[in-house]
Every structure is written in structure tokens, then in C-alpha cells.
Amino acid sequence: MVDYMDFFNCYVMGIVQMLTGFYYFTRFLQKRVKFYIWLLFLISGIVVISFIPGGSILEFLVYFLLLVVSGVFIYHADWKAVLLYAALTVEIMQFSFGIVNSLSSILYPHVFAVHPIVVSFIFMIFGNVALLLAVFCYGMVCRYFLCQENLNKQYVLLILIPILMIFFMGEYISSIIYGSCVTDSGGMAVYTNHYQMLMIQILGMASLFCMMFAYKKLLENVRLNTELSLLEQEEHLLDRYVEEVKVRYDKTKSFRHDIRNHMTVIKELLQIGKSEKALDYMKDMGDMAEELSFPCSTNNPVADILIGNKLGLAESMGINVSCSLFLPHPCPVRDIDFGIILSNALDNAIQACKNLEDGTEKYIFVTGRVQGDLIFLEIENSYRGNGKFRRGTGLSNIRAVTEKYHGALSTKIQGTSFVISVLLIIPQHSENI
């Protein structure tokens, strides 16, 4: 009977524990597990249980490595996220069994005398309750602390290092306390402060959740700061747009006020036979009217003003510019969002052209089209940078807007050109949003 229970606890429950941890590990990574992967992990688990002592730190390390290898090489997830969630998976399982084992060690001496055989059997079964505790903790992480969508890889190490430290410190304390203790005839440790170990295990589990909570709050603050940066840029763009509209309105009002006088002058010049003078005068009027028009007509007044100002500035710097862009009107994409994309992309393009040496060809090309529910924008500029460029706040703001419309942003270097491409999704019907 004892042999069957040992086999059940060692192999059956050991495999169940490893597969349960692997299942939640894939949920943390938001991946689906195929049948052949389950089978492969099952075989690996049997090998680990057969050749490595159960409950040892080596077993946890090998299990951790199995999770890391599957996450990186099978699911091709980011290695930092894989390390974080693999460590979290192993530690939750470790602390769950540590808590239950400490409780068993506290309760066992008080009830052992009642019926030693039955009590020993019950406590052997009770040890597997730790799996339910681990499942509960995994579920809490998935429900309240999982933030894969906003996972900012540069902050992962802030939580990964403390989690790994807790893991190794927990194992070290366990080896110090239980590694040199004396056991009784029932295999239970004596002369050991199990209450102290229970508190260490509980505090270790609580520390994991506290760090996950702090990490989630950190990512929320990063997101809020990004949104605040976008709002500040929106306000700046709106102010510039209002000022530009006021200037053009004043020019248009002045031109309309003087149009009758201009027509009278032309009429008088024609009546006295000075047609050449009349043509020159009309040419001057045409130049004045041209100043009131937009150099790029995109069917969107905000985009017309912004692109006109930016490309006008680029032309004054000797940069060759062209614009072939048409935007739908009306459009679900807010004018401010178009402004963020175009202003940041064109500012980067102008700065890149300014950094080029004199005599180098300088150009900025703006293109775009609408196809179905998609808007595609592309800004290309001359570039020299040995295949490398610095990703700054401008690109981060553009990426935030594209994610807002469930689109995509890509940047690439083609020879001596730098190309930024933006794809936005604009559902034609409200039920599709």
C-alpha cells in the first residue's frame, strides 16, 4: 500500500503538478497549447521525476528551464517575459506546497496518536491540497495581475530580479532548516519551528503578489504618462491649427474685401487699352489667391494646413518635397490623431534631412491612400545612418495612435531612404467598431 501511495505521489501527482504549471504558464504568455506539445512536456516531466530527487532545488531549476525553453523556442515569446512568468509559475507552486507542508508539520503531532496509520494516510493525501492552492493563486494572477498587452519589456527586470531572489532565498532557508533537522519514526521533522517556516512561506507568497501589483501599477503609470504626452501634443497642435486658421481667415477676408477694387482696376486698364498691365495685375492677383490655397489637398483641412506648413518649411531649407495623399471625409479618425502622426513623422524627416551633408540629395515624399476599411500613410525621406536610427518620443506617440485604431506601425531603411508606414483601421459601419 505504501509503495502504491509513493508511486501515486511521486509520478501521478508530480506529472499533474508539472502539467498544471505548464498550462498556466502558457496562459500567462497568452499562447495555446497543441497536443504534441502536451505530449512532449509530459515525457520531459517523467524524465525529470525519474532522475532528479523530488522537492529538491535542482528539480525546480530543471522545471524552470523546461518552461523557459518551451516559451522561447516553441512559442517564440520575448525572453524577458518568458523568464518572468516561468519564475512566477515555479515559485507559486513552490510556496503553495511549502505552506501546506508547514501546516501538515504543525497539525500532524497533535493527531498522530489517534490512529497512526489512518492519520498518516490522510496527511499524505492532504499534501496534494497544495495543488488546489497553486491553481487558486494562478487564477488570481490571470484575473488581476496579468498585463501582457501592456508588457513593457524594459521594466521586466525590475520585477524579475526580486522574484528570482525570493525563489533562491526560500530554497536556501528550507535547506538550512530542513536539511539538518532530525526526523521522527513517522518521517516528520522535530526540533524545527514550523510556525516560523509557515510565516516565511506565506510572506514569500504575499511578496510575489505585492510585486505583481506594484508592476501592474508601474505599467499603468507608464500608459497614463504616454496618454498625457499625447494630450499635451494634441493641445499644442490644436493651438497651432487655430492660429493658422485665424491667419488664413484674415487674409481671405482682406482679399474678399478688396476684390471689387481689383476688378475695377482691371476693367479700367482694359478700357484704356493697357492689356499687358491688366495681365500683370491679374497675375499678381493669382499669386495672392495662391497664398490662400493649400499646397497639398488631402480632403482634410487639418492635414492640409499641417502638411503645407511642414513641407513649406522643408522647401525653404532646400529639401525636395512632394505630397500625394487623399483622406476620407468624414472620417472616424480624429483630426488631432492625424496631426500627431503627420507632425511627428514630418518633424523626424526634416531633422534627418538637416543632418545630411551639403550636396547630398534631400527629399521628403508623403503618400497615402484609402482602401476599404484601411488608411495607409507613408512618409519617406533621405537618410544616412549606417542602418541604425534612434527611436524617440515621436515614434512612440505615432505608435500609440496606431494602436488606438488597432492599426500597425513599421519603420525600415531602404538604401539611402528611411520609410515610416502607418496603417489605420476605419470601420465603415458602427456595428464593426
Coordinates of C-alpha atoms in Angstrom, one line a residue:
M1 CA 0.0 0.0 0.0
V2 CA 2.8 2.3 0.9
D3 CA 4.5 1.6 -2.4
Y4 CA 1.4 2.5 -4.3
M5 CA 1.0 5.7 -2.4
D6 CA 4.6 6.6 -3.1
F7 CA 4.2 5.9 -6.8
F8 CA 1.0 8.0 -6.8
N9 CA 2.5 11.0 -5.0
C10 CA 5.8 10.8 -6.9
Y11 CA 4.7 10.1 -10.5
V12 CA 1.0 10.8 -10.9
M13 CA 0.7 13.9 -8.8
G14 CA 4.2 15.0 -9.9
I15 CA 3.1 14.9 -13.5
V16 CA -0.2 16.6 -12.7
Q17 CA 1.7 19.4 -10.9
M18 CA 4.1 20.0 -13.8
L19 CA 1.3 20.0 -16.4
T20 CA -0.8 22.3 -14.3
G21 CA 2.1 24.8 -14.0
F22 CA 2.8 24.5 -17.8
Y23 CA -0.9 25.2 -18.6
Y24 CA -0.9 28.4 -16.6
F25 CA 2.5 29.4 -17.9
T26 CA 1.1 29.3 -21.4
R27 CA -1.9 31.3 -20.2
F28 CA 0.4 33.9 -18.8
L29 CA 2.1 34.2 -22.3
Q30 CA -1.4 34.1 -23.9
K31 CA -0.5 31.1 -26.0
R32 CA -2.4 27.9 -27.0
V33 CA -1.0 24.5 -26.3
K34 CA -1.2 21.9 -29.0
F35 CA -1.5 18.2 -28.3
Y36 CA 2.0 17.3 -29.4
I37 CA 3.4 19.9 -27.1
W38 CA 1.5 18.5 -24.1
L39 CA 2.9 15.0 -25.0
L40 CA 6.4 16.4 -25.3
F41 CA 6.2 18.2 -22.0
L42 CA 4.7 15.0 -20.4
I43 CA 7.7 12.9 -21.5
S44 CA 10.1 15.6 -20.2
G45 CA 8.3 15.6 -16.9
I46 CA 8.5 11.9 -16.5
V47 CA 12.3 12.1 -17.2
V48 CA 12.7 14.8 -14.6
I49 CA 10.8 13.0 -11.9
S50 CA 12.6 9.7 -12.6
F51 CA 16.2 11.0 -12.4
I52 CA 16.0 14.1 -10.1
P53 CA 15.1 13.9 -6.4
G54 CA 11.6 15.2 -5.7
G55 CA 11.3 18.5 -3.9
S56 CA 15.0 19.5 -4.4
I57 CA 16.1 22.8 -5.7
L58 CA 17.6 21.0 -8.7
E59 CA 14.1 19.8 -9.7
F60 CA 12.7 23.3 -9.5
L61 CA 15.6 24.6 -11.6
V62 CA 15.1 21.9 -14.3
Y63 CA 11.4 22.6 -14.3
F64 CA 12.1 26.3 -14.7
L65 CA 14.5 25.6 -17.6
L66 CA 11.8 23.4 -19.3
L67 CA 9.3 26.3 -19.1
V68 CA 11.9 28.8 -20.5
V69 CA 12.9 26.5 -23.4
S70 CA 9.3 25.9 -24.3
G71 CA 8.4 29.7 -24.1
V72 CA 11.4 30.9 -26.2
F73 CA 11.9 28.1 -28.7
I74 CA 8.4 26.7 -29.2
Y75 CA 6.2 29.8 -28.7
H76 CA 8.9 32.3 -29.7
A77 CA 7.8 34.7 -26.9
D78 CA 10.0 37.5 -25.7
W79 CA 12.7 36.0 -23.4
K80 CA 12.2 38.6 -20.7
A81 CA 8.5 37.8 -20.4
V82 CA 9.3 34.1 -20.5
L83 CA 11.8 34.4 -17.6
L84 CA 9.3 36.4 -15.6
Y85 CA 6.4 34.1 -16.0
A86 CA 8.4 30.9 -15.7
A87 CA 9.9 32.1 -12.4
L88 CA 6.4 33.1 -11.2
T89 CA 4.9 29.7 -12.2
V90 CA 7.6 27.8 -10.3
E91 CA 7.6 30.0 -7.2
I92 CA 3.8 29.9 -6.8
M93 CA 3.9 26.1 -6.9
Q94 CA 6.9 26.0 -4.5
F95 CA 5.3 28.3 -1.9
S96 CA 1.9 26.5 -2.2
F97 CA 3.5 23.2 -1.3
G98 CA 5.7 24.9 1.3
I99 CA 2.6 26.4 3.1
V100 CA 0.7 23.1 3.0
N101 CA 3.7 21.1 4.2
S102 CA 4.3 23.5 7.1
L103 CA 0.6 23.2 8.1
S104 CA 0.9 19.4 8.0
S105 CA 4.0 19.5 10.2
I106 CA 2.1 21.7 12.7
L107 CA -1.0 19.6 12.8
Y108 CA 0.5 16.1 12.5
P109 CA 1.9 15.7 16.0
H110 CA -1.5 16.6 17.6
V111 CA -3.5 13.9 15.8
F112 CA -0.9 11.2 15.2
A113 CA -1.7 9.3 18.4
V114 CA -5.4 8.9 17.4
H115 CA -4.7 6.3 14.7
P116 CA -1.2 6.5 13.3
I117 CA -1.8 4.6 10.0
V118 CA -5.1 6.4 9.1
V119 CA -3.7 9.8 10.1
S120 CA -0.5 9.2 8.0
F121 CA -2.7 8.2 5.0
I122 CA -4.9 11.3 5.4
F123 CA -1.9 13.6 5.7
M124 CA -0.3 12.0 2.7
I125 CA -3.5 12.9 0.7
F126 CA -3.7 16.3 2.4
G127 CA -0.3 17.2 0.9
N128 CA -1.9 17.3 -2.5
V129 CA -4.2 20.1 -1.5
A130 CA -1.3 22.4 -2.3
L131 CA -2.1 21.9 -5.9
L132 CA -5.5 23.5 -5.4
L133 CA -3.9 26.4 -3.6
A134 CA -1.5 26.8 -6.5
V135 CA -4.4 26.8 -9.0
F136 CA -6.2 29.4 -7.0
C137 CA -3.1 31.6 -7.0
Y138 CA -2.5 31.1 -10.7
G139 CA -6.1 32.1 -11.3
M140 CA -5.6 35.3 -9.2
V141 CA -2.6 36.2 -11.4
C142 CA -4.6 35.7 -14.6
R143 CA -7.5 37.7 -13.4
Y144 CA -6.0 40.6 -11.6
F145 CA -2.3 40.9 -12.4
L146 CA -1.8 39.7 -15.9
C147 CA -0.7 42.7 -18.1
Q148 CA 0.7 41.0 -21.2
E149 CA -1.0 43.6 -23.6
N150 CA 0.9 46.4 -21.9
L151 CA 4.0 44.5 -21.1
N152 CA 6.9 46.9 -21.4
K153 CA 10.0 44.8 -21.8
Q154 CA 12.3 47.4 -20.4
Y155 CA 10.7 47.1 -17.0
V156 CA 10.5 43.3 -16.7
L157 CA 13.9 43.1 -14.9
L158 CA 12.6 45.3 -12.1
I159 CA 10.3 42.5 -11.0
L160 CA 12.2 39.5 -12.4
I161 CA 15.3 40.0 -10.2
P162 CA 13.3 40.3 -6.9
I163 CA 11.2 37.2 -7.8
L164 CA 14.4 35.2 -8.5
M165 CA 15.9 36.4 -5.2
I166 CA 12.8 35.2 -3.3
F167 CA 13.0 31.9 -5.0
F168 CA 16.6 31.2 -4.1
M169 CA 16.3 32.7 -0.6
G170 CA 13.3 30.4 0.0
E171 CA 15.1 27.4 -1.1
Y172 CA 18.2 28.3 0.9
I173 CA 16.2 28.8 4.1
S174 CA 14.4 25.5 3.5
S175 CA 17.7 23.7 3.0
I176 CA 19.1 25.2 6.2
I177 CA 16.1 24.5 8.4
Y178 CA 15.0 21.1 7.0
G179 CA 18.4 19.9 5.7
S180 CA 19.9 19.5 9.1
C181 CA 16.9 18.6 11.1
V182 CA 16.1 15.3 12.9
T183 CA 13.0 13.3 11.9
D184 CA 10.9 11.0 14.0
S185 CA 9.6 7.5 13.1
G186 CA 6.8 9.0 11.0
G187 CA 9.2 10.9 8.9
M188 CA 8.2 14.3 10.4
A189 CA 10.8 16.9 11.3
V190 CA 11.3 17.5 15.0
Y191 CA 13.0 20.4 16.8
T192 CA 12.0 22.7 14.0
N193 CA 9.9 25.9 14.3
H194 CA 7.2 25.0 11.8
Y195 CA 5.3 28.2 12.7
Q196 CA 8.3 30.2 11.6
M197 CA 8.5 28.3 8.3
L198 CA 4.8 28.8 7.7
M199 CA 5.1 32.5 8.1
I200 CA 8.1 32.6 5.8
Q201 CA 6.2 30.7 3.1
I202 CA 3.1 32.9 3.5
L203 CA 5.2 36.1 3.4
G204 CA 7.0 34.8 0.3
M205 CA 3.7 34.2 -1.5
A206 CA 2.4 37.6 -0.4
S207 CA 5.6 39.2 -1.6
L208 CA 5.0 37.7 -5.1
F209 CA 1.6 39.3 -5.3
C210 CA 2.8 42.6 -3.9
M211 CA 5.5 42.8 -6.6
M212 CA 3.0 41.9 -9.3
F213 CA 0.6 44.6 -8.0
A214 CA 3.4 47.1 -8.0
Y215 CA 4.5 46.1 -11.5
K216 CA 0.9 46.5 -12.8
K217 CA 0.7 49.9 -11.2
L218 CA 4.0 50.8 -12.8
L219 CA 2.8 49.9 -16.3
E220 CA -0.5 51.8 -15.7
N221 CA 1.6 54.9 -14.8
V222 CA 3.6 54.5 -18.0
R223 CA 0.4 54.2 -20.0
L224 CA -1.0 57.3 -18.3
N225 CA 2.2 59.3 -18.9
T226 CA 2.0 58.3 -22.6
E227 CA -1.6 59.4 -22.8
L228 CA -0.7 62.6 -21.0
S229 CA 2.1 63.3 -23.5
L230 CA -0.4 62.7 -26.4
L231 CA -2.9 65.1 -24.8
E232 CA -0.3 67.8 -24.4
Q233 CA 0.8 67.3 -28.0
E234 CA -2.9 67.4 -29.1
E235 CA -3.3 70.7 -27.3
H236 CA -0.2 72.1 -28.9
L237 CA -1.4 71.0 -32.4
L238 CA -4.9 72.4 -31.8
D239 CA -3.4 75.8 -30.8
R240 CA -1.3 75.9 -33.9
Y241 CA -4.2 74.9 -36.1
V242 CA -6.4 77.6 -34.6
E243 CA -3.7 80.3 -35.1
E244 CA -3.2 79.1 -38.7
V245 CA -7.0 79.3 -39.4
K246 CA -7.1 82.8 -38.0
V247 CA -4.3 84.0 -40.2
R248 CA -5.8 82.4 -43.3
Y249 CA -9.2 83.8 -42.4
D250 CA -7.8 87.3 -42.0
K251 CA -6.1 87.0 -45.4
T252 CA -9.2 85.7 -47.1
K253 CA -11.3 88.4 -45.5
S254 CA -8.9 91.1 -46.7
F255 CA -8.8 89.6 -50.2
R256 CA -12.6 89.4 -50.5
H257 CA -12.8 93.0 -49.2
D258 CA -10.5 94.3 -52.0
I259 CA -11.8 92.1 -54.8
R260 CA -14.1 94.7 -56.1
N261 CA -11.4 97.3 -56.2
H262 CA -9.1 94.8 -58.0
M263 CA -11.8 94.1 -60.6
T264 CA -12.4 97.9 -61.1
V265 CA -8.7 98.4 -61.8
I266 CA -8.5 95.6 -64.3
K267 CA -11.6 96.9 -66.0
E268 CA -10.2 100.4 -66.3
L269 CA -6.8 99.1 -67.7
L270 CA -8.7 97.1 -70.4
Q271 CA -10.8 100.0 -71.4
I272 CA -7.8 102.3 -72.0
G273 CA -6.1 99.5 -74.0
K274 CA -3.4 98.6 -71.5
S275 CA -4.0 94.8 -71.7
E276 CA -0.4 93.9 -70.7
K277 CA -0.8 95.9 -67.5
A278 CA -4.1 94.2 -66.9
L279 CA -2.5 90.8 -67.3
D280 CA 0.3 91.7 -64.9
Y281 CA -2.2 92.9 -62.4
M282 CA -4.2 89.6 -62.8
K283 CA -1.0 87.6 -62.3
D284 CA -0.4 89.4 -59.0
M285 CA -4.0 88.6 -58.0
G286 CA -3.4 85.0 -58.9
D287 CA -0.3 85.0 -56.7
M288 CA -2.3 86.4 -53.8
A289 CA -5.0 83.8 -54.3
E290 CA -2.3 81.0 -54.4
E291 CA -1.1 82.1 -51.0
L292 CA -4.6 81.4 -49.7
S293 CA -4.7 77.9 -51.1
F294 CA -3.0 74.8 -49.7
P295 CA 0.0 73.3 -51.5
C296 CA -1.3 69.8 -50.7
S297 CA -5.0 69.0 -50.9
T298 CA -5.8 65.8 -48.9
N299 CA -9.6 66.4 -48.4
N300 CA -8.8 67.1 -44.7
P301 CA -8.3 70.8 -43.7
V302 CA -6.2 70.0 -40.7
A303 CA -3.9 67.7 -42.7
D304 CA -3.7 70.4 -45.5
I305 CA -2.6 73.0 -43.1
L306 CA -0.1 70.8 -41.2
I307 CA 1.5 69.3 -44.3
G308 CA 1.5 72.7 -46.0
N309 CA 3.4 74.2 -43.1
K310 CA 5.9 71.3 -42.7
L311 CA 6.6 70.9 -46.4
G312 CA 6.9 74.7 -46.8
L313 CA 9.5 74.7 -44.1
A314 CA 11.3 71.8 -45.8
E315 CA 11.3 73.6 -49.2
S316 CA 12.8 76.7 -47.6
M317 CA 15.7 74.5 -46.4
G318 CA 16.3 73.3 -49.9
I319 CA 14.6 69.9 -49.4
N320 CA 12.7 68.4 -52.4
V321 CA 9.1 67.6 -51.3
S322 CA 6.1 66.0 -52.8
C323 CA 2.7 65.0 -51.5
S324 CA 0.2 62.5 -52.9
L325 CA -2.3 61.9 -50.1
F326 CA -6.1 61.6 -50.0
L327 CA -8.0 61.2 -46.8
P328 CA -11.7 60.3 -46.4
H329 CA -14.1 62.9 -45.3
P330 CA -15.9 62.5 -42.9
C331 CA -13.5 60.1 -41.2
P332 CA -13.7 58.1 -37.9
V333 CA -10.0 59.1 -37.3
R334 CA -9.9 62.3 -35.3
D335 CA -8.1 65.3 -36.9
I336 CA -5.9 65.5 -33.8
D337 CA -4.7 62.0 -34.3
F338 CA -3.9 62.7 -38.0
G339 CA -2.0 65.7 -36.7
I340 CA 0.1 63.6 -34.2
I341 CA 1.0 61.1 -36.9
L342 CA 1.9 63.7 -39.6
S343 CA 3.6 66.2 -37.4
N344 CA 5.9 63.7 -35.7
A345 CA 6.7 61.9 -38.9
L346 CA 7.5 65.1 -40.8
D347 CA 9.5 66.6 -38.0
N348 CA 11.6 63.5 -37.9
A349 CA 12.0 63.6 -41.7
I350 CA 13.0 67.3 -41.7
Q351 CA 15.5 66.7 -38.9
A352 CA 17.0 63.7 -40.7
C353 CA 17.4 65.8 -43.9
K354 CA 19.0 68.7 -41.9
N355 CA 21.6 66.2 -40.6
L356 CA 22.8 65.3 -44.1
E357 CA 25.9 66.8 -45.5
D358 CA 25.7 69.7 -48.0
G359 CA 25.5 68.4 -51.6
T360 CA 23.6 65.3 -50.6
E361 CA 20.2 64.8 -52.2
K362 CA 17.5 65.7 -49.7
Y363 CA 13.8 64.8 -50.2
I364 CA 10.6 64.1 -48.3
F365 CA 7.7 62.2 -50.0
V366 CA 4.3 61.9 -48.4
T367 CA 1.9 59.3 -49.9
G368 CA -1.3 57.7 -48.8
R369 CA -4.4 56.0 -49.9
V370 CA -7.7 54.6 -48.7
Q371 CA -8.7 51.0 -49.4
G372 CA -11.9 49.7 -47.9
D373 CA -11.6 50.0 -44.1
L374 CA -7.9 50.8 -44.2
I375 CA -5.9 54.1 -44.4
F376 CA -2.3 53.7 -45.4
L377 CA 0.2 56.5 -44.9
E378 CA 3.8 56.5 -45.8
I379 CA 6.5 59.2 -45.3
E380 CA 9.8 58.6 -47.0
N381 CA 12.9 60.8 -46.5
S382 CA 16.6 60.7 -47.4
Y383 CA 18.7 59.2 -44.7
R384 CA 22.2 58.4 -43.7
G385 CA 22.7 56.4 -40.6
N386 CA 24.6 53.1 -41.2
G387 CA 21.3 51.2 -40.8
K388 CA 20.6 52.5 -37.3
F389 CA 18.2 55.1 -36.0
R390 CA 17.1 56.3 -32.6
R391 CA 13.5 55.6 -31.6
G392 CA 12.3 58.7 -29.7
T393 CA 9.1 60.1 -28.3
G394 CA 7.8 61.0 -31.8
L395 CA 7.7 57.3 -32.9
S396 CA 6.2 56.3 -29.5
N397 CA 3.4 58.9 -30.0
I398 CA 2.7 57.6 -33.5
R399 CA 2.6 54.0 -32.3
A400 CA 0.2 55.0 -29.5
V401 CA -2.2 56.5 -32.1
T402 CA -1.9 53.4 -34.4
E403 CA -2.7 51.1 -31.5
K404 CA -5.7 53.3 -30.7
Y405 CA -7.2 52.4 -34.1
H406 CA -6.0 48.8 -34.0
G407 CA -3.5 49.5 -36.8
A408 CA 0.2 49.0 -37.2
L409 CA 3.4 51.0 -37.5
S410 CA 6.6 49.9 -39.3
T411 CA 9.9 51.6 -39.9
K412 CA 12.6 50.5 -42.3
I413 CA 15.7 51.7 -44.0
Q414 CA 15.9 51.1 -47.8
G415 CA 19.3 52.0 -49.0
T416 CA 19.6 55.8 -48.5
S417 CA 15.9 56.2 -47.6
F418 CA 14.1 56.0 -44.3
V419 CA 10.4 54.9 -44.6
I420 CA 7.7 55.1 -41.9
S421 CA 4.5 53.3 -42.8
V422 CA 1.3 53.7 -40.8
L423 CA -1.9 51.5 -41.2
L424 CA -5.1 52.6 -39.6
I425 CA -8.4 50.6 -39.5
I426 CA -11.6 52.7 -40.1
P427 CA -14.7 50.6 -39.9
Q428 CA -17.3 51.9 -42.4
H429 CA -20.2 50.9 -40.1
S430 CA -20.7 51.5 -36.4
E431 CA -21.5 47.8 -35.8
N432 CA -18.0 46.9 -36.9
I433 CA -16.3 49.1 -34.4

